[in-house]
mmCIF file of C-alpha atoms in Angstrom:
data_model
loop_
_atom_site.group_PDB
_atom_site.id
_atom_site.type_symbol
_atom_site.label_atom_id
_atom_site.label_comp_id
_atom_site.label_asym_id
_atom_site.label_seq_id
_atom_site.Cartn_x
_atom_site.Cartn_y
_atom_site.Cartn_z
ATOM 1 C CA UNK A 1 89.098 -64.762 -10.321
ATOM 2 C CA UNK A 2 91.028 -67.539 -8.701
ATOM 3 C CA UNK A 3 89.089 -68.843 -5.088
ATOM 4 C CA UNK A 4 91.387 -67.457 -2.358
ATOM 5 C CA UNK A 5 93.137 -69.405 0.103
ATOM 6 C CA UNK A 6 92.322 -69.287 3.754
ATOM 7 C CA UNK A 7 94.435 -70.580 7.006
ATOM 8 C CA UNK A 8 92.093 -73.033 8.682
ATOM 9 C CA UNK A 9 93.461 -74.052 12.296
ATOM 10 C CA UNK A 10 96.971 -73.411 11.085
ATOM 11 C CA UNK A 11 96.424 -74.671 7.292
ATOM 12 C CA UNK A 12 96.594 -73.254 4.163
ATOM 13 C CA UNK A 13 93.595 -74.553 2.299
ATOM 14 C CA UNK A 14 91.314 -73.268 -0.520
ATOM 15 C CA UNK A 15 88.130 -71.137 0.894
ATOM 16 C CA UNK A 16 86.229 -73.910 -0.816
ATOM 17 C CA UNK A 17 87.720 -76.468 1.396
ATOM 18 C CA UNK A 18 86.932 -74.623 4.728
ATOM 19 C CA UNK A 19 84.110 -76.296 6.556
ATOM 20 C CA UNK A 20 82.760 -75.954 10.043
ATOM 21 C CA UNK A 21 80.596 -78.726 11.831
ATOM 22 C CA UNK A 22 77.228 -77.505 12.572
ATOM 23 C CA UNK A 23 78.279 -78.109 16.256
ATOM 24 C CA UNK A 24 80.322 -75.270 16.538
ATOM 25 C CA UNK A 25 79.052 -72.770 18.859
ATOM 26 C CA UNK A 26 79.364 -69.855 16.337
ATOM 27 C CA UNK A 27 76.625 -71.806 14.305
ATOM 28 C CA UNK A 28 74.619 -72.911 17.258
ATOM 29 C CA UNK A 29 74.842 -69.904 19.414
ATOM 30 C CA UNK A 30 76.452 -67.486 17.421
ATOM 31 C CA UNK A 31 79.382 -67.486 19.953
ATOM 32 C CA UNK A 32 82.587 -66.335 18.601
ATOM 33 C CA UNK A 33 84.976 -63.339 18.475
ATOM 34 C CA UNK A 34 86.777 -61.866 15.375
ATOM 35 C CA UNK A 35 89.352 -58.763 14.110
ATOM 36 C CA UNK A 36 89.824 -57.314 10.823
ATOM 37 C CA UNK A 37 92.344 -55.185 9.306
ATOM 38 C CA UNK A 38 93.417 -54.231 5.749
ATOM 39 C CA UNK A 39 96.314 -54.352 3.604
ATOM 40 C CA UNK A 40 97.503 -51.516 1.459
ATOM 41 C CA UNK A 41 100.092 -52.501 -1.429
ATOM 42 C CA UNK A 42 100.531 -55.674 0.409
ATOM 43 C CA UNK A 43 101.240 -54.480 3.545
ATOM 44 C CA UNK A 44 99.174 -55.065 6.744
ATOM 45 C CA UNK A 45 97.881 -52.055 8.471
ATOM 46 C CA UNK A 46 98.027 -51.417 12.263
ATOM 47 C CA UNK A 47 98.379 -55.374 12.380
ATOM 48 C CA UNK A 48 100.213 -55.217 15.841
ATOM 49 C CA UNK A 49 97.041 -53.017 17.361
ATOM 50 C CA UNK A 50 94.655 -55.716 15.962
ATOM 51 C CA UNK A 51 96.527 -58.615 17.489
ATOM 52 C CA UNK A 52 96.191 -56.754 20.667
ATOM 53 C CA UNK A 53 92.698 -56.154 20.552
ATOM 54 C CA UNK A 54 92.232 -59.874 19.272
ATOM 55 C CA UNK A 55 93.984 -61.428 22.280
ATOM 56 C CA UNK A 56 91.727 -59.228 24.509
ATOM 57 C CA UNK A 57 88.224 -60.165 22.897
ATOM 58 C CA UNK A 58 89.409 -63.780 23.123
ATOM 59 C CA UNK A 59 90.292 -63.328 26.552
ATOM 60 C CA UNK A 60 87.105 -61.336 27.708
ATOM 61 C CA UNK A 61 84.849 -64.224 25.987
ATOM 62 C CA UNK A 62 87.011 -66.966 27.659
ATOM 63 C CA UNK A 63 88.005 -68.282 24.454
ATOM 64 C CA UNK A 64 91.876 -70.035 24.391
ATOM 65 C CA UNK A 65 93.868 -68.744 21.362
ATOM 66 C CA UNK A 66 96.258 -71.486 20.963
ATOM 67 C CA UNK A 67 98.584 -69.472 18.570
ATOM 68 C CA UNK A 68 101.457 -67.488 19.724
ATOM 69 C CA UNK A 69 101.423 -63.475 18.090
ATOM 70 C CA UNK A 70 104.302 -64.601 15.988
ATOM 71 C CA UNK A 71 102.864 -67.665 14.747
ATOM 72 C CA UNK A 72 99.484 -65.638 13.758
ATOM 73 C CA UNK A 73 101.686 -63.253 12.109
ATOM 74 C CA UNK A 74 103.488 -65.975 9.950
ATOM 75 C CA UNK A 75 100.013 -67.627 9.126
ATOM 76 C CA UNK A 76 98.924 -64.063 7.806
ATOM 77 C CA UNK A 77 102.353 -63.450 5.728
ATOM 78 C CA UNK A 78 101.801 -66.955 4.141
ATOM 79 C CA UNK A 79 98.196 -66.076 3.457
ATOM 80 C CA UNK A 80 99.095 -62.892 1.637
ATOM 81 C CA UNK A 81 101.706 -64.493 -0.410
ATOM 82 C CA UNK A 82 99.156 -67.154 -1.400
ATOM 83 C CA UNK A 83 96.193 -64.961 -2.453
ATOM 84 C CA UNK A 84 98.704 -62.161 -4.018
ATOM 85 C CA UNK A 85 95.966 -59.592 -3.070
ATOM 86 C CA UNK A 86 97.424 -56.199 -2.525
ATOM 87 C CA UNK A 87 94.341 -54.270 -1.269
ATOM 88 C CA UNK A 88 92.483 -56.383 0.999
ATOM 89 C CA UNK A 89 90.467 -57.021 4.463
ATOM 90 C CA UNK A 90 91.907 -59.967 6.378
ATOM 91 C CA UNK A 91 89.535 -61.373 9.277
ATOM 92 C CA UNK A 92 90.878 -63.376 11.964
ATOM 93 C CA UNK A 93 88.022 -65.544 13.384
ATOM 94 C CA UNK A 94 87.775 -67.594 16.542
ATOM 95 C CA UNK A 95 84.917 -69.698 16.949
ATOM 96 C CA UNK A 96 83.153 -71.258 20.136
ATOM 97 C CA UNK A 97 84.640 -74.683 19.269
ATOM 98 C CA UNK A 98 82.774 -77.900 18.429
ATOM 99 C CA UNK A 99 80.527 -77.838 21.779
ATOM 100 C CA UNK A 100 79.603 -81.349 23.069
ATOM 101 C CA UNK A 101 76.428 -80.036 24.508
ATOM 102 C CA UNK A 102 75.664 -76.826 22.319
ATOM 103 C CA UNK A 103 76.280 -74.559 25.234
ATOM 104 C CA UNK A 104 79.594 -75.164 26.514
ATOM 105 C CA UNK A 105 82.849 -73.498 25.209
ATOM 106 C CA UNK A 106 85.431 -75.918 23.378
ATOM 107 C CA UNK A 107 88.354 -76.157 21.552
ATOM 108 C CA UNK A 108 88.003 -72.944 19.135
ATOM 109 C CA UNK A 109 88.343 -72.953 15.488
ATOM 110 C CA UNK A 110 90.770 -70.438 14.201
ATOM 111 C CA UNK A 111 90.266 -69.009 10.593
ATOM 112 C CA UNK A 112 91.948 -66.340 8.755
ATOM 113 C CA UNK A 113 90.558 -65.231 5.395
ATOM 114 C CA UNK A 114 91.028 -62.435 2.979
ATOM 115 C CA UNK A 115 89.143 -60.692 0.620
ATOM 116 C CA UNK A 116 89.445 -57.786 -1.734
ATOM 117 C CA UNK A 117 88.892 -54.533 -0.337
ATOM 118 C CA UNK A 118 88.496 -51.117 -2.463
ATOM 119 C CA UNK A 119 88.437 -47.791 -0.779
ATOM 120 C CA UNK A 120 85.331 -45.799 -1.283
ATOM 121 C CA UNK A 121 86.794 -42.533 -1.703
ATOM 122 C CA UNK A 122 83.325 -41.001 -2.968
ATOM 123 C CA UNK A 123 81.541 -41.991 0.071
ATOM 124 C CA UNK A 124 84.662 -40.607 2.147
ATOM 125 C CA UNK A 125 83.849 -37.047 0.386
ATOM 126 C CA UNK A 126 80.114 -36.921 0.404
ATOM 127 C CA UNK A 127 79.370 -38.406 3.626
ATOM 128 C CA UNK A 128 76.308 -40.427 4.971
ATOM 129 C CA UNK A 129 73.305 -40.144 7.085
ATOM 130 C CA UNK A 130 72.618 -41.636 10.098
ATOM 131 C CA UNK A 131 69.517 -42.663 11.987
ATOM 132 C CA UNK A 132 69.604 -42.410 15.763
ATOM 133 C CA UNK A 133 68.651 -46.103 17.253
ATOM 134 C CA UNK A 134 67.995 -46.721 20.761
ATOM 135 C CA UNK A 135 69.983 -49.455 21.477
ATOM 136 C CA UNK A 136 73.307 -50.115 23.719
ATOM 137 C CA UNK A 137 75.482 -53.175 22.520
ATOM 138 C CA UNK A 138 76.333 -55.600 24.950
ATOM 139 C CA UNK A 139 79.969 -56.794 25.692
ATOM 140 C CA UNK A 140 81.227 -53.409 24.113
ATOM 141 C CA UNK A 141 84.925 -54.127 24.561
ATOM 142 C CA UNK A 142 84.460 -57.549 22.679
ATOM 143 C CA UNK A 143 84.539 -57.638 18.955
ATOM 144 C CA UNK A 144 81.777 -60.250 18.410
ATOM 145 C CA UNK A 145 80.571 -61.951 15.684
ATOM 146 C CA UNK A 146 77.069 -61.022 16.886
ATOM 147 C CA UNK A 147 75.223 -58.483 14.825
ATOM 148 C CA UNK A 148 71.794 -59.406 15.167
ATOM 149 C CA UNK A 149 70.726 -55.687 16.098
ATOM 150 C CA UNK A 150 73.149 -54.161 13.483
ATOM 151 C CA UNK A 151 71.565 -56.147 10.995
ATOM 152 C CA UNK A 152 67.998 -55.550 12.037
ATOM 153 C CA UNK A 153 68.766 -51.701 12.414
ATOM 154 C CA UNK A 154 69.901 -51.305 9.074
ATOM 155 C CA UNK A 155 66.562 -52.083 7.544
ATOM 156 C CA UNK A 156 65.174 -49.572 9.769
ATOM 157 C CA UNK A 157 67.490 -47.003 8.904
ATOM 158 C CA UNK A 158 67.068 -47.650 5.059
ATOM 159 C CA UNK A 159 63.275 -47.456 5.405
ATOM 160 C CA UNK A 160 63.680 -43.711 6.873
ATOM 161 C CA UNK A 161 66.013 -42.764 4.099
ATOM 162 C CA UNK A 162 69.585 -43.287 6.463
ATOM 163 C CA UNK A 163 72.642 -45.017 5.445
ATOM 164 C CA UNK A 164 73.098 -46.608 8.797
ATOM 165 C CA UNK A 165 72.258 -46.020 12.440
ATOM 166 C CA UNK A 166 74.057 -44.583 15.634
ATOM 167 C CA UNK A 167 73.012 -46.193 18.823
ATOM 168 C CA UNK A 168 71.715 -43.810 21.564
ATOM 169 C CA UNK A 169 70.317 -44.982 25.074
ATOM 170 C CA UNK A 170 69.509 -42.720 28.126
ATOM 171 C CA UNK A 171 70.254 -39.550 26.310
ATOM 172 C CA UNK A 172 73.927 -40.671 25.299
ATOM 173 C CA UNK A 173 75.321 -41.336 22.060
ATOM 174 C CA UNK A 174 77.707 -44.335 21.750
ATOM 175 C CA UNK A 175 78.775 -45.836 18.218
ATOM 176 C CA UNK A 176 77.736 -47.422 15.002
ATOM 177 C CA UNK A 177 77.179 -51.068 14.628
ATOM 178 C CA UNK A 178 80.650 -50.891 12.239
ATOM 179 C CA UNK A 179 82.130 -47.718 13.331
ATOM 180 C CA UNK A 180 82.813 -45.233 16.194
ATOM 181 C CA UNK A 181 81.283 -42.102 16.038
ATOM 182 C CA UNK A 182 82.858 -38.652 16.614
ATOM 183 C CA UNK A 183 81.570 -34.889 16.782
ATOM 184 C CA UNK A 184 83.463 -31.716 16.533
ATOM 185 C CA UNK A 185 82.135 -28.968 18.741
ATOM 186 C CA UNK A 186 81.833 -25.196 17.561
ATOM 187 C CA UNK A 187 84.877 -24.420 19.602
ATOM 188 C CA UNK A 188 87.181 -26.963 17.673
ATOM 189 C CA UNK A 189 87.079 -29.801 20.294
ATOM 190 C CA UNK A 190 87.035 -33.440 19.032
ATOM 191 C CA UNK A 191 84.513 -35.600 21.389
ATOM 192 C CA UNK A 192 83.954 -39.188 21.130
ATOM 193 C CA UNK A 193 82.400 -41.723 23.572
ATOM 194 C CA UNK A 194 84.444 -42.948 26.274
ATOM 195 C CA UNK A 195 85.498 -46.967 27.350
ATOM 196 C CA UNK A 196 81.885 -48.428 26.852
ATOM 197 C CA UNK A 197 82.480 -48.589 22.969
ATOM 198 C CA UNK A 198 84.393 -50.664 21.016
ATOM 199 C CA UNK A 199 88.080 -49.629 20.886
ATOM 200 C CA UNK A 200 88.310 -49.000 17.026
ATOM 201 C CA UNK A 201 91.724 -49.108 16.072
ATOM 202 C CA UNK A 202 91.033 -46.115 13.483
ATOM 203 C CA UNK A 203 89.345 -44.547 16.375
ATOM 204 C CA UNK A 204 92.679 -44.930 18.421
ATOM 205 C CA UNK A 205 94.669 -43.507 15.498
ATOM 206 C CA UNK A 206 92.618 -40.428 14.980
ATOM 207 C CA UNK A 207 92.664 -39.603 18.740
ATOM 208 C CA UNK A 208 96.374 -39.769 18.694
ATOM 209 C CA UNK A 209 96.716 -37.614 15.529
ATOM 210 C CA UNK A 210 94.015 -34.957 16.542
ATOM 211 C CA UNK A 211 96.102 -34.489 20.093
ATOM 212 C CA UNK A 212 98.789 -32.732 18.257
ATOM 213 C CA UNK A 213 96.334 -29.903 16.477
ATOM 214 C CA UNK A 214 93.340 -29.772 18.810
ATOM 215 C CA UNK A 215 91.794 -30.471 22.140
ATOM 216 C CA UNK A 216 90.470 -33.901 22.565
ATOM 217 C CA UNK A 217 87.723 -35.111 24.857
ATOM 218 C CA UNK A 218 86.920 -38.892 25.474
ATOM 219 C CA UNK A 219 83.691 -38.913 27.639
ATOM 220 C CA UNK A 220 80.119 -39.476 27.590
ATOM 221 C CA UNK A 221 78.730 -37.925 24.440
ATOM 222 C CA UNK A 222 75.158 -36.196 25.152
ATOM 223 C CA UNK A 223 72.483 -35.235 23.128
ATOM 224 C CA UNK A 224 73.201 -31.459 23.978
ATOM 225 C CA UNK A 225 76.745 -32.236 22.326
ATOM 226 C CA UNK A 226 75.206 -33.436 19.282
ATOM 227 C CA UNK A 227 72.922 -30.301 18.883
ATOM 228 C CA UNK A 228 75.818 -27.706 19.613
ATOM 229 C CA UNK A 229 78.226 -29.728 17.185
ATOM 230 C CA UNK A 230 79.675 -28.327 13.956
ATOM 231 C CA UNK A 231 80.809 -31.447 12.503
ATOM 232 C CA UNK A 232 80.205 -35.328 12.833
ATOM 233 C CA UNK A 233 82.422 -38.301 11.489
ATOM 234 C CA UNK A 234 82.240 -41.714 11.657
ATOM 235 C CA UNK A 235 85.353 -44.240 11.511
ATOM 236 C CA UNK A 236 86.316 -47.845 10.849
ATOM 237 C CA UNK A 237 88.999 -49.684 8.947
ATOM 238 C CA UNK A 238 86.972 -50.012 5.687
ATOM 239 C CA UNK A 239 85.679 -46.253 5.878
ATOM 240 C CA UNK A 240 88.482 -44.426 7.203
ATOM 241 C CA UNK A 241 86.991 -41.019 8.353
ATOM 242 C CA UNK A 242 83.537 -40.611 6.847
ATOM 243 C CA UNK A 243 81.486 -37.397 7.177
ATOM 244 C CA UNK A 244 78.174 -37.801 8.716
ATOM 245 C CA UNK A 245 75.834 -35.122 6.900
ATOM 246 C CA UNK A 246 72.552 -35.731 8.978
ATOM 247 C CA UNK A 247 71.598 -37.243 12.390
ATOM 248 C CA UNK A 248 67.815 -37.759 11.414
ATOM 249 C CA UNK A 249 65.666 -35.721 13.604
ATOM 250 C CA UNK A 250 68.558 -34.365 15.705
ATOM 251 C CA UNK A 251 71.061 -32.283 13.546
ATOM 252 C CA UNK A 252 71.922 -31.725 9.980
ATOM 253 C CA UNK A 253 75.699 -30.687 9.014
ATOM 254 C CA UNK A 254 77.034 -29.434 5.791
ATOM 255 C CA UNK A 255 76.657 -31.657 2.969
ATOM 256 C CA UNK A 256 80.443 -32.765 2.931
ATOM 257 C CA UNK A 257 83.367 -33.076 5.337
ATOM 258 C CA UNK A 258 83.588 -29.794 7.408
ATOM 259 C CA UNK A 259 87.240 -28.000 7.330
ATOM 260 C CA UNK A 260 88.456 -30.030 10.468
ATOM 261 C CA UNK A 261 87.091 -33.426 9.430
ATOM 262 C CA UNK A 262 89.143 -32.719 6.265
ATOM 263 C CA UNK A 263 92.191 -32.048 7.891
ATOM 264 C CA UNK A 264 91.614 -35.120 10.088
ATOM 265 C CA UNK A 265 91.155 -36.953 6.608
ATOM 266 C CA UNK A 266 94.606 -35.879 5.393
ATOM 267 C CA UNK A 267 96.395 -36.890 8.492
ATOM 268 C CA UNK A 268 94.920 -40.095 8.639
ATOM 269 C CA UNK A 269 95.642 -40.593 4.631
ATOM 270 C CA UNK A 270 99.367 -39.939 5.205
ATOM 271 C CA UNK A 271 99.443 -42.413 8.123
ATOM 272 C CA UNK A 272 97.979 -45.001 6.211
ATOM 273 C CA UNK A 273 98.364 -44.707 2.238
ATOM 274 C CA UNK A 274 101.891 -43.080 2.144
ATOM 275 C CA UNK A 275 103.543 -45.771 3.833
#
């Protein structure tokens, strides 16, 4: 396969040519933000929503974005044409810049990259197991490059026979390291954690779709809600809606997507893949 192109500070170059100096805060301190969306048949999915979140994350982290929205969209179009990769994931990465003292924010480096992305239909059908993990992600409104705890927690999950973790603290459930978390109550309500989680774009679309067919409650989600739930699933750009078959030690669900989860999967399928 041909080495893909990237956009590095506004210029189209081969991925092999892209280099960051070791003084960048992304390397020295893990300071930076990113956003991620997919293309389906060459079309960016939910691009405007992702750009909104990208600019918001940069603002909250005091990182200037020296590119107008239309300029970024032009760069994305250029990259899509150059790579000829119809089904892909595209990452917008904004670093802390080349810091003179290894601590102060400097002029950010802006990198747009693209990699093939294949949908995992089997996982979306069969689901996954989650391990409850005591943690609450700081800067929850920011899509930060800091995934230290997520990576460490995944090791623990695998050792316990789970596929990933879901964060819990003080009796409340928030989110997964790379996905949002939903419950469906026995009386048919869709429940998901409120503002103190990453505002997932797929999460946003699911909430909008669900409001047309059921009651939706965006609020704190307790252990009691979990123990009384009929179905559970996670959502993300890469996983779409993927059912949760078990939260180890708390609740086991059906070994596949429940009826309401399937209904929401079909609605999301129509929104994303039938454009």
